């Protein structure tokens, strides 16, 4: 874990809290709802659904950019405020004059800092009085548990830069494309994260890395709320949340993917069913937008709380038993979130070496945008997109040969200031790679097939290593940027004095 | 032969002043009553001292005699239209000197042949300095001119320096508010964000200083400050081999100090011979009286510059930073700026002429000829506006044709230039209307026109620059300017229908 990772986690959390915390709170303030809990759940669902639809629609036009998304949010809030009557004062000129008069009086009075603090304190006390402590008591433990889940699930991304799932790379690439106004395949789970990218100022890879754990915490919270609603017991809610967190650690390594995120909205639809059928249907629609073809993961995530609720409702004595073991289950869930992802990932892989991912992160952080080129397998493209240029290792190997690069007057001639070539000294071997195409099964993708087969990958890496060794023997512009027992990253400085025609 | 009534015992307040100062015969007996009341001749005084039943009777008796006195000539300080036009153009003298320096030395007080990152930093700093100080300068001019016009020069000076201090604090706050997101979102790589901040601060101080000089109608001093600044840059960069950015920041600071010193000297010279202590002013009153002017100043520069910001931030996946200075876009806008300056010079001359016409028409028409008075001035407004249209069209077409023929060296995009010329022309119409609305003390009408215009500018500019290319961000400016022109024309025409009332109320 390095300082930059902690800062990035903080930035993403801040963006996430604004999009999925502050905005729903504003929506709840401008919506009429008798039940506070239902009101906040509805506001969260509506905000998420609005975000989903807006980013997908704007993305299809290449307009999913900070300005347009921000304007959409402002319009959304204004529409809600208009409907709720909050804006009616603005049309009242007498009210406006009175406000101006108050401001003038305030300026003329020159209130001291002490008086300001006193006034703030009074406001804070009156705000606190709006909440009934006894009504909030059952949720205190649940909320703390969700916070701990978030911290525990962040343990892996704070220590490792690489992803555990192949789909995370494609989601990262899609998110980068979407947030840069490029055409990209529509991915509902990614569309939700575009505003977080804009607010946090972090690149897609970092947002995907840290948003997964935060969604895990939201899922745990939703599970406990659903169970509380169905069984009336916060202890049962805690048990369900602990089990879901544990399952999330097993299935996704604590980094929730599309099916897990969609489960949040499926569970919300159950929660909202009694209060408003329409909102429940909208919530289900949001879930389907995020993951249109529900898989086994979603069935598990949504099934665990429902089965618990059924069991508890059919056998009341089970409720007491579960309540007694709620703390061990919760602690086990948190322990799983800390321990399992590192075991799942192993020391390296399954899709790239940690050294390669860290080298990429360093290049992005340290070098000016679009002044460098990375030659590597396809996984690094998710990190480079929008920051620099990327060339597939297979293309590089096919384009050059040893006889050519060994010439003293040969130069690669890439129109960038720095070229980084990633070579695996020990070609990656992991469960994600296969020995033959048939072994890959559904994981087979024609575009990246050369990197999915162990022999093919080893051959490419060997050839790249040979090319660079030959080039380095006759050229002085090559440096080793990063090296360990698995990977070596060469840095080739431009011989054209930093001319950047690509930019 | 006409039978004149006997001359009554006439109060001296009605007769022409003995010192020959300007005097106009009354329009009717109502006018005479007003003059009598102003001199303290009430019904009681009229009855006791002049033997009339009341002031009305006295006025009716005096009116025929007063008509016989010839009006003494009002010594109007009339200047030819050309002089007024040149005075109107004089605000652009510093800009002209900067262009000259650019042509001779290939750099100026700011800008020059610099790297893309530096150009973006300087551009951001310049735009933010204009937007930040625009409102402060307007508010300062509003309050300062008021006190200077009522001969309270001490208070006028104090007010100006107070606004300068406020402006400096506002500059720092806005500058830091600009640097913070620059850092957080990596809009500009370090240290370019701090360079942008330095330009924002130094240029902002220069605008505050030249704002005072402009208020005092001493634009030649502003030009002198620019020359001094440019000379400092040349000396530091060419002779002493100081890096260009450092030399420019020093040059701007020197120009600002020069302009502040000149303002100080001018204020002191005006105060010579007048006594009186400055009165203490309530900040609340300042806020109440100047908020529309402050908003107008800020929104005006937002309207002018928001298309540039939109063009510079248009997403470009191959760009080396999120904010990109667009040279070709800037060239087209700079050329269109020439046409804008030449047109806007007319605003001052036309406003002064229009006000003279109001004064003349007021004397020509009696109180019962209100509709004639309004009709005459609406016609005058229509003629002036038509003049703006013809003048603007001639200049814009002339410049466009000139650039098309001989402007290969600049190589601007013709569509961007065309949009910019149209926008500039419409902007001048809006400014002409705004000038009259300000004369009539109706600043809120201007603010309610410019605020939606800025929104239109941002909306259209954003969509065009994101959906087509950044070159079309200028369409936002043209649309905003069009909206501004339409709204101000509508507001002004409404007010012209009751011009007598607004003219009267603006003078009290």
PDB file of N, CA and C in Angstrom, chain B residues 123-200:
ATOM      1  N   UNK B 123      -3.751  31.566 -20.817  1.00  0.00           N
ATOM      2  CA  UNK B 123      -5.126  31.804 -21.281  1.00  0.00           C
ATOM      3  C   UNK B 123      -6.124  31.700 -20.141  1.00  0.00           C
ATOM      4  N   UNK B 124      -5.990  30.646 -19.336  1.00  0.00           N
ATOM      5  CA  UNK B 124      -6.910  30.469 -18.202  1.00  0.00           C
ATOM      6  C   UNK B 124      -6.791  31.617 -17.213  1.00  0.00           C
ATOM      7  N   UNK B 125      -5.526  31.981 -16.927  1.00  0.00           N
ATOM      8  CA  UNK B 125      -5.293  33.084 -15.984  1.00  0.00           C
ATOM      9  C   UNK B 125      -5.885  34.384 -16.492  1.00  0.00           C
ATOM     10  N   UNK B 126      -5.731  34.635 -17.796  1.00  0.00           N
ATOM     11  CA  UNK B 126      -6.242  35.876 -18.375  1.00  0.00           C
ATOM     12  C   UNK B 126      -7.769  35.921 -18.312  1.00  0.00           C
ATOM     13  N   UNK B 127      -8.390  34.840 -18.751  1.00  0.00           N
ATOM     14  CA  UNK B 127      -9.861  34.799 -18.766  1.00  0.00           C
ATOM     15  C   UNK B 127     -10.410  34.960 -17.346  1.00  0.00           C
ATOM     16  N   UNK B 128      -9.821  34.219 -16.400  1.00  0.00           N
ATOM     17  CA  UNK B 128     -10.346  34.292 -15.029  1.00  0.00           C
ATOM     18  C   UNK B 128     -10.116  35.679 -14.433  1.00  0.00           C
ATOM     19  N   UNK B 129      -9.012  36.343 -14.817  1.00  0.00           N
ATOM     20  CA  UNK B 129      -8.782  37.695 -14.281  1.00  0.00           C
ATOM     21  C   UNK B 129      -9.858  38.656 -14.780  1.00  0.00           C
ATOM     22  N   UNK B 130     -10.241  38.526 -16.032  1.00  0.00           N
ATOM     23  CA  UNK B 130     -11.288  39.399 -16.584  1.00  0.00           C
ATOM     24  C   UNK B 130     -12.619  39.134 -15.882  1.00  0.00           C
ATOM     25  N   UNK B 131     -12.962  37.848 -15.767  1.00  0.00           N
ATOM     26  CA  UNK B 131     -14.273  37.502 -15.187  1.00  0.00           C
ATOM     27  C   UNK B 131     -14.339  37.941 -13.721  1.00  0.00           C
ATOM     28  N   UNK B 132     -13.222  37.764 -13.008  1.00  0.00           N
ATOM     29  CA  UNK B 132     -13.222  38.086 -11.577  1.00  0.00           C
ATOM     30  C   UNK B 132     -13.303  39.582 -11.341  1.00  0.00           C
ATOM     31  N   UNK B 133     -12.554  40.355 -12.133  1.00  0.00           N
ATOM     32  CA  UNK B 133     -12.498  41.795 -11.854  1.00  0.00           C
ATOM     33  C   UNK B 133     -13.615  42.570 -12.559  1.00  0.00           C
ATOM     34  N   UNK B 134     -14.254  41.943 -13.547  1.00  0.00           N
ATOM     35  CA  UNK B 134     -15.286  42.652 -14.321  1.00  0.00           C
ATOM     36  C   UNK B 134     -16.361  43.258 -13.430  1.00  0.00           C
ATOM     37  N   UNK B 135     -16.866  42.451 -12.503  1.00  0.00           N
ATOM     38  CA  UNK B 135     -17.926  42.921 -11.622  1.00  0.00           C
ATOM     39  C   UNK B 135     -17.436  43.998 -10.676  1.00  0.00           C
ATOM     40  N   UNK B 136     -16.223  43.805 -10.153  1.00  0.00           N
ATOM     41  CA  UNK B 136     -15.670  44.768  -9.187  1.00  0.00           C
ATOM     42  C   UNK B 136     -15.487  46.129  -9.856  1.00  0.00           C
ATOM     43  N   UNK B 137     -14.951  46.120 -11.079  1.00  0.00           N
ATOM     44  CA  UNK B 137     -14.714  47.389 -11.788  1.00  0.00           C
ATOM     45  C   UNK B 137     -16.040  48.103 -12.057  1.00  0.00           C
ATOM     46  N   UNK B 138     -17.047  47.359 -12.450  1.00  0.00           N
ATOM     47  CA  UNK B 138     -18.361  47.972 -12.715  1.00  0.00           C
ATOM     48  C   UNK B 138     -18.941  48.605 -11.446  1.00  0.00           C
ATOM     49  N   UNK B 139     -18.877  47.847 -10.341  1.00  0.00           N
ATOM     50  CA  UNK B 139     -19.432  48.355  -9.081  1.00  0.00           C
ATOM     51  C   UNK B 139     -18.636  49.580  -8.614  1.00  0.00           C
ATOM     52  N   UNK B 140     -17.315  49.493  -8.766  1.00  0.00           N
ATOM     53  CA  UNK B 140     -16.461  50.614  -8.357  1.00  0.00           C
ATOM     54  C   UNK B 140     -16.801  51.858  -9.183  1.00  0.00           C
ATOM     55  N   UNK B 141     -16.973  51.672 -10.475  1.00  0.00           N
ATOM     56  CA  UNK B 141     -17.271  52.802 -11.351  1.00  0.00           C
ATOM     57  C   UNK B 141     -18.632  53.398 -10.997  1.00  0.00           C
ATOM     58  N   UNK B 142     -19.595  52.545 -10.676  1.00  0.00           N
ATOM     59  CA  UNK B 142     -20.941  53.020 -10.331  1.00  0.00           C
ATOM     60  C   UNK B 142     -20.891  53.935  -9.117  1.00  0.00           C
ATOM     61  N   UNK B 143     -20.223  53.469  -8.050  1.00  0.00           N
ATOM     62  CA  UNK B 143     -20.174  54.253  -6.812  1.00  0.00           C
ATOM     63  C   UNK B 143     -19.235  55.443  -6.964  1.00  0.00           C
ATOM     64  N   UNK B 144     -18.088  55.201  -7.576  1.00  0.00           N
ATOM     65  CA  UNK B 144     -17.094  56.270  -7.723  1.00  0.00           C
ATOM     66  C   UNK B 144     -17.637  57.420  -8.555  1.00  0.00           C
ATOM     67  N   UNK B 145     -18.249  57.086  -9.694  1.00  0.00           N
ATOM     68  CA  UNK B 145     -18.775  58.141 -10.578  1.00  0.00           C
ATOM     69  C   UNK B 145     -19.884  58.927  -9.902  1.00  0.00           C
ATOM     70  N   UNK B 146     -20.678  58.238  -9.080  1.00  0.00           N
ATOM     71  CA  UNK B 146     -21.759  58.942  -8.389  1.00  0.00           C
ATOM     72  C   UNK B 146     -21.183  60.042  -7.491  1.00  0.00           C
ATOM     73  N   UNK B 147     -20.196  59.666  -6.686  1.00  0.00           N
ATOM     74  CA  UNK B 147     -19.649  60.660  -5.750  1.00  0.00           C
ATOM     75  C   UNK B 147     -18.876  61.758  -6.487  1.00  0.00           C
ATOM     76  N   UNK B 148     -18.203  61.393  -7.565  1.00  0.00           N
ATOM     77  CA  UNK B 148     -17.473  62.416  -8.321  1.00  0.00           C
ATOM     78  C   UNK B 148     -18.455  63.381  -8.989  1.00  0.00           C
ATOM     79  N   UNK B 149     -19.616  62.854  -9.445  1.00  0.00           N
ATOM     80  CA  UNK B 149     -20.569  63.717 -10.140  1.00  0.00           C
ATOM     81  C   UNK B 149     -21.268  64.685  -9.175  1.00  0.00           C
ATOM     82  N   UNK B 150     -21.350  64.314  -7.883  1.00  0.00           N
ATOM     83  CA  UNK B 150     -21.947  65.251  -6.913  1.00  0.00           C
ATOM     84  C   UNK B 150     -20.856  66.045  -6.187  1.00  0.00           C
ATOM     85  N   UNK B 151     -19.681  66.072  -6.792  1.00  0.00           N
ATOM     86  CA  UNK B 151     -18.554  66.872  -6.303  1.00  0.00           C
ATOM     87  C   UNK B 151     -18.049  66.431  -4.930  1.00  0.00           C
ATOM     88  N   UNK B 152     -18.394  65.204  -4.511  1.00  0.00           N
ATOM     89  CA  UNK B 152     -17.850  64.703  -3.250  1.00  0.00           C
ATOM     90  C   UNK B 152     -16.624  63.852  -3.598  1.00  0.00           C
ATOM     91  N   UNK B 153     -15.540  64.541  -3.961  1.00  0.00           N
ATOM     92  CA  UNK B 153     -14.386  63.820  -4.506  1.00  0.00           C
ATOM     93  C   UNK B 153     -13.671  62.973  -3.459  1.00  0.00           C
ATOM     94  N   UNK B 154     -13.679  63.485  -2.214  1.00  0.00           N
ATOM     95  CA  UNK B 154     -12.987  62.733  -1.156  1.00  0.00           C
ATOM     96  C   UNK B 154     -13.627  61.361  -0.988  1.00  0.00           C
ATOM     97  N   UNK B 155     -14.967  61.377  -0.916  1.00  0.00           N
ATOM     98  CA  UNK B 155     -15.654  60.076  -0.755  1.00  0.00           C
ATOM     99  C   UNK B 155     -15.461  59.222  -1.999  1.00  0.00           C
ATOM    100  N   UNK B 156     -15.501  59.849  -3.173  1.00  0.00           N
ATOM    101  CA  UNK B 156     -15.300  59.109  -4.420  1.00  0.00           C
ATOM    102  C   UNK B 156     -13.973  58.376  -4.414  1.00  0.00           C
ATOM    103  N   UNK B 157     -12.937  59.059  -3.961  1.00  0.00           N
ATOM    104  CA  UNK B 157     -11.604  58.444  -3.933  1.00  0.00           C
ATOM    105  C   UNK B 157     -11.564  57.281  -2.935  1.00  0.00           C
ATOM    106  N   UNK B 158     -12.142  57.549  -1.756  1.00  0.00           N
ATOM    107  CA  UNK B 158     -12.134  56.500  -0.719  1.00  0.00           C
ATOM    108  C   UNK B 158     -12.884  55.266  -1.213  1.00  0.00           C
ATOM    109  N   UNK B 159     -14.015  55.511  -1.867  1.00  0.00           N
ATOM    110  CA  UNK B 159     -14.825  54.395  -2.374  1.00  0.00           C
ATOM    111  C   UNK B 159     -14.020  53.566  -3.377  1.00  0.00           C
ATOM    112  N   UNK B 160     -13.325  54.262  -4.272  1.00  0.00           N
ATOM    113  CA  UNK B 160     -12.557  53.538  -5.300  1.00  0.00           C
ATOM    114  C   UNK B 160     -11.483  52.653  -4.679  1.00  0.00           C
ATOM    115  N   UNK B 161     -10.738  53.235  -3.728  1.00  0.00           N
ATOM    116  CA  UNK B 161      -9.666  52.432  -3.112  1.00  0.00           C
ATOM    117  C   UNK B 161     -10.242  51.290  -2.301  1.00  0.00           C
ATOM    118  N   UNK B 162     -11.428  51.510  -1.723  1.00  0.00           N
ATOM    119  CA  UNK B 162     -12.068  50.423  -0.970  1.00  0.00           C
ATOM    120  C   UNK B 162     -12.407  49.260  -1.919  1.00  0.00           C
ATOM    121  N   UNK B 163     -12.934  49.635  -3.088  1.00  0.00           N
ATOM    122  CA  UNK B 163     -13.281  48.586  -4.053  1.00  0.00           C
ATOM    123  C   UNK B 163     -12.043  47.902  -4.597  1.00  0.00           C
ATOM    124  N   UNK B 164     -10.930  48.637  -4.704  1.00  0.00           N
ATOM    125  CA  UNK B 164      -9.687  48.012  -5.162  1.00  0.00           C
ATOM    126  C   UNK B 164      -9.234  46.964  -4.146  1.00  0.00           C
ATOM    127  N   UNK B 165      -9.303  47.323  -2.861  1.00  0.00           N
ATOM    128  CA  UNK B 165      -8.908  46.351  -1.821  1.00  0.00           C
ATOM    129  C   UNK B 165      -9.825  45.124  -1.868  1.00  0.00           C
ATOM    130  N   UNK B 166     -11.103  45.403  -2.018  1.00  0.00           N
ATOM    131  CA  UNK B 166     -12.084  44.313  -2.097  1.00  0.00           C
ATOM    132  C   UNK B 166     -11.803  43.440  -3.335  1.00  0.00           C
ATOM    133  N   UNK B 167     -11.488  44.116  -4.439  1.00  0.00           N
ATOM    134  CA  UNK B 167     -11.194  43.403  -5.688  1.00  0.00           C
ATOM    135  C   UNK B 167      -9.972  42.521  -5.548  1.00  0.00           C
ATOM    136  N   UNK B 168      -8.945  43.037  -4.856  1.00  0.00           N
ATOM    137  CA  UNK B 168      -7.720  42.241  -4.676  1.00  0.00           C
ATOM    138  C   UNK B 168      -8.022  40.990  -3.854  1.00  0.00           C
ATOM    139  N   UNK B 169      -8.811  41.175  -2.785  1.00  0.00           N
ATOM    140  CA  UNK B 169      -9.170  40.017  -1.947  1.00  0.00           C
ATOM    141  C   UNK B 169      -9.997  39.014  -2.757  1.00  0.00           C
ATOM    142  N   UNK B 170     -10.915  39.529  -3.553  1.00  0.00           N
ATOM    143  CA  UNK B 170     -11.780  38.685  -4.402  1.00  0.00           C
ATOM    144  C   UNK B 170     -10.936  37.925  -5.417  1.00  0.00           C
ATOM    145  N   UNK B 171      -9.897  38.603  -5.946  1.00  0.00           N
ATOM    146  CA  UNK B 171      -8.992  37.956  -6.911  1.00  0.00           C
ATOM    147  C   UNK B 171      -8.284  36.767  -6.280  1.00  0.00           C
ATOM    148  N   UNK B 172      -7.800  36.980  -5.056  1.00  0.00           N
ATOM    149  CA  UNK B 172      -7.079  35.887  -4.376  1.00  0.00           C
ATOM    150  C   UNK B 172      -8.026  34.723  -4.120  1.00  0.00           C
ATOM    151  N   UNK B 173      -9.225  35.037  -3.643  1.00  0.00           N
ATOM    152  CA  UNK B 173     -10.184  33.960  -3.326  1.00  0.00           C
ATOM    153  C   UNK B 173     -10.524  33.177  -4.598  1.00  0.00           C
ATOM    154  N   UNK B 174     -10.857  33.916  -5.664  1.00  0.00           N
ATOM    155  CA  UNK B 174     -11.232  33.231  -6.915  1.00  0.00           C
ATOM    156  C   UNK B 174     -10.044  32.483  -7.511  1.00  0.00           C
ATOM    157  N   UNK B 175      -8.856  33.051  -7.372  1.00  0.00           N
ATOM    158  CA  UNK B 175      -7.653  32.390  -7.892  1.00  0.00           C
ATOM    159  C   UNK B 175      -7.421  31.055  -7.203  1.00  0.00           C
ATOM    160  N   UNK B 176      -7.555  31.072  -5.878  1.00  0.00           N
ATOM    161  CA  UNK B 176      -7.363  29.820  -5.143  1.00  0.00           C
ATOM    162  C   UNK B 176      -8.474  28.825  -5.490  1.00  0.00           C
ATOM    163  N   UNK B 177      -9.673  29.359  -5.704  1.00  0.00           N
ATOM    164  CA  UNK B 177     -10.790  28.484  -6.107  1.00  0.00           C
ATOM    165  C   UNK B 177     -10.548  27.912  -7.500  1.00  0.00           C
ATOM    166  N   UNK B 178      -9.731  28.571  -8.300  1.00  0.00           N
ATOM    167  CA  UNK B 178      -9.382  28.059  -9.635  1.00  0.00           C
ATOM    168  C   UNK B 178      -8.261  27.021  -9.539  1.00  0.00           C
ATOM    169  N   UNK B 179      -7.292  27.313  -8.667  1.00  0.00           N
ATOM    170  CA  UNK B 179      -6.136  26.406  -8.556  1.00  0.00           C
ATOM    171  C   UNK B 179      -6.552  25.068  -7.938  1.00  0.00           C
ATOM    172  N   UNK B 180      -7.474  25.119  -6.972  1.00  0.00           N
ATOM    173  CA  UNK B 180      -7.850  23.886  -6.270  1.00  0.00           C
ATOM    174  C   UNK B 180      -8.380  22.809  -7.229  1.00  0.00           C
ATOM    175  N   UNK B 181      -9.385  23.092  -8.085  1.00  0.00           N
ATOM    176  CA  UNK B 181      -9.814  22.044  -9.024  1.00  0.00           C
ATOM    177  C   UNK B 181      -8.757  21.717 -10.061  1.00  0.00           C
ATOM    178  N   UNK B 182      -7.925  22.720 -10.412  1.00  0.00           N
ATOM    179  CA  UNK B 182      -6.834  22.457 -11.370  1.00  0.00           C
ATOM    180  C   UNK B 182      -5.932  21.353 -10.827  1.00  0.00           C
ATOM    181  N   UNK B 183      -5.641  21.465  -9.523  1.00  0.00           N
ATOM    182  CA  UNK B 183      -4.790  20.475  -8.867  1.00  0.00           C
ATOM    183  C   UNK B 183      -5.512  19.140  -8.743  1.00  0.00           C
ATOM    184  N   UNK B 184      -6.753  19.210  -8.272  1.00  0.00           N
ATOM    185  CA  UNK B 184      -7.501  17.994  -7.956  1.00  0.00           C
ATOM    186  C   UNK B 184      -7.776  17.177  -9.219  1.00  0.00           C
ATOM    187  N   UNK B 185      -8.176  17.852 -10.279  1.00  0.00           N
ATOM    188  CA  UNK B 185      -8.551  17.132 -11.506  1.00  0.00           C
ATOM    189  C   UNK B 185      -7.440  17.104 -12.549  1.00  0.00           C
ATOM    190  N   UNK B 186      -6.273  17.608 -12.194  1.00  0.00           N
ATOM    191  CA  UNK B 186      -5.112  17.619 -13.102  1.00  0.00           C
ATOM    192  C   UNK B 186      -5.458  18.286 -14.437  1.00  0.00           C
ATOM    193  N   UNK B 187      -6.152  19.421 -14.378  1.00  0.00           N
ATOM    194  CA  UNK B 187      -6.465  20.132 -15.620  1.00  0.00           C
ATOM    195  C   UNK B 187      -5.187  20.624 -16.278  1.00  0.00           C
ATOM    196  N   UNK B 188      -4.264  21.072 -15.441  1.00  0.00           N
ATOM    197  CA  UNK B 188      -2.974  21.525 -15.958  1.00  0.00           C
ATOM    198  C   UNK B 188      -1.888  20.858 -15.122  1.00  0.00           C
ATOM    199  N   UNK B 189      -0.823  20.385 -15.778  1.00  0.00           N
ATOM    200  CA  UNK B 189       0.247  19.785 -14.975  1.00  0.00           C
ATOM    201  C   UNK B 189       0.980  20.864 -14.168  1.00  0.00           C
ATOM    202  N   UNK B 190       1.487  20.478 -13.016  1.00  0.00           N
ATOM    203  CA  UNK B 190       2.281  21.421 -12.206  1.00  0.00           C
ATOM    204  C   UNK B 190       3.549  21.767 -12.980  1.00  0.00           C
ATOM    205  N   UNK B 191       4.083  22.974 -12.929  1.00  0.00           N
ATOM    206  CA  UNK B 191       3.651  24.128 -12.138  1.00  0.00           C
ATOM    207  C   UNK B 191       2.766  25.083 -12.934  1.00  0.00           C
ATOM    208  N   UNK B 192       2.165  24.577 -14.006  1.00  0.00           N
ATOM    209  CA  UNK B 192       1.391  25.490 -14.867  1.00  0.00           C
ATOM    210  C   UNK B 192       0.150  26.037 -14.165  1.00  0.00           C
ATOM    211  N   UNK B 193      -0.379  25.279 -13.201  1.00  0.00           N
ATOM    212  CA  UNK B 193      -1.528  25.794 -12.456  1.00  0.00           C
ATOM    213  C   UNK B 193      -1.145  27.033 -11.645  1.00  0.00           C
ATOM    214  N   UNK B 194       0.060  27.012 -11.092  1.00  0.00           N
ATOM    215  CA  UNK B 194       0.500  28.190 -10.329  1.00  0.00           C
ATOM    216  C   UNK B 194       0.826  29.350 -11.264  1.00  0.00           C
ATOM    217  N   UNK B 195       1.295  29.028 -12.476  1.00  0.00           N
ATOM    218  CA  UNK B 195       1.545  30.101 -13.458  1.00  0.00           C
ATOM    219  C   UNK B 195       0.212  30.764 -13.817  1.00  0.00           C
ATOM    220  N   UNK B 196      -0.809  29.924 -14.003  1.00  0.00           N
ATOM    221  CA  UNK B 196      -2.149  30.472 -14.289  1.00  0.00           C
ATOM    222  C   UNK B 196      -2.599  31.379 -13.150  1.00  0.00           C
ATOM    223  N   UNK B 197      -2.329  30.941 -11.921  1.00  0.00           N
ATOM    224  CA  UNK B 197      -2.712  31.741 -10.746  1.00  0.00           C
ATOM    225  C   UNK B 197      -1.964  33.083 -10.746  1.00  0.00           C
ATOM    226  N   UNK B 198      -0.662  33.036 -11.073  1.00  0.00           N
ATOM    227  CA  UNK B 198       0.144  34.270 -11.074  1.00  0.00           C
ATOM    228  C   UNK B 198      -0.382  35.247 -12.124  1.00  0.00           C
ATOM    229  N   UNK B 199      -0.727  34.743 -13.301  1.00  0.00           N
ATOM    230  CA  UNK B 199      -1.266  35.632 -14.345  1.00  0.00           C
ATOM    231  C   UNK B 199      -2.633  36.170 -13.934  1.00  0.00           C
ATOM    232  N   UNK B 200      -3.423  35.297 -13.333  1.00  0.00           N
ATOM    233  CA  UNK B 200      -4.756  35.713 -12.868  1.00  0.00           C
ATOM    234  C   UNK B 200      -4.631  36.890 -11.897  1.00  0.00           C
TER     235      UNK B 200
END
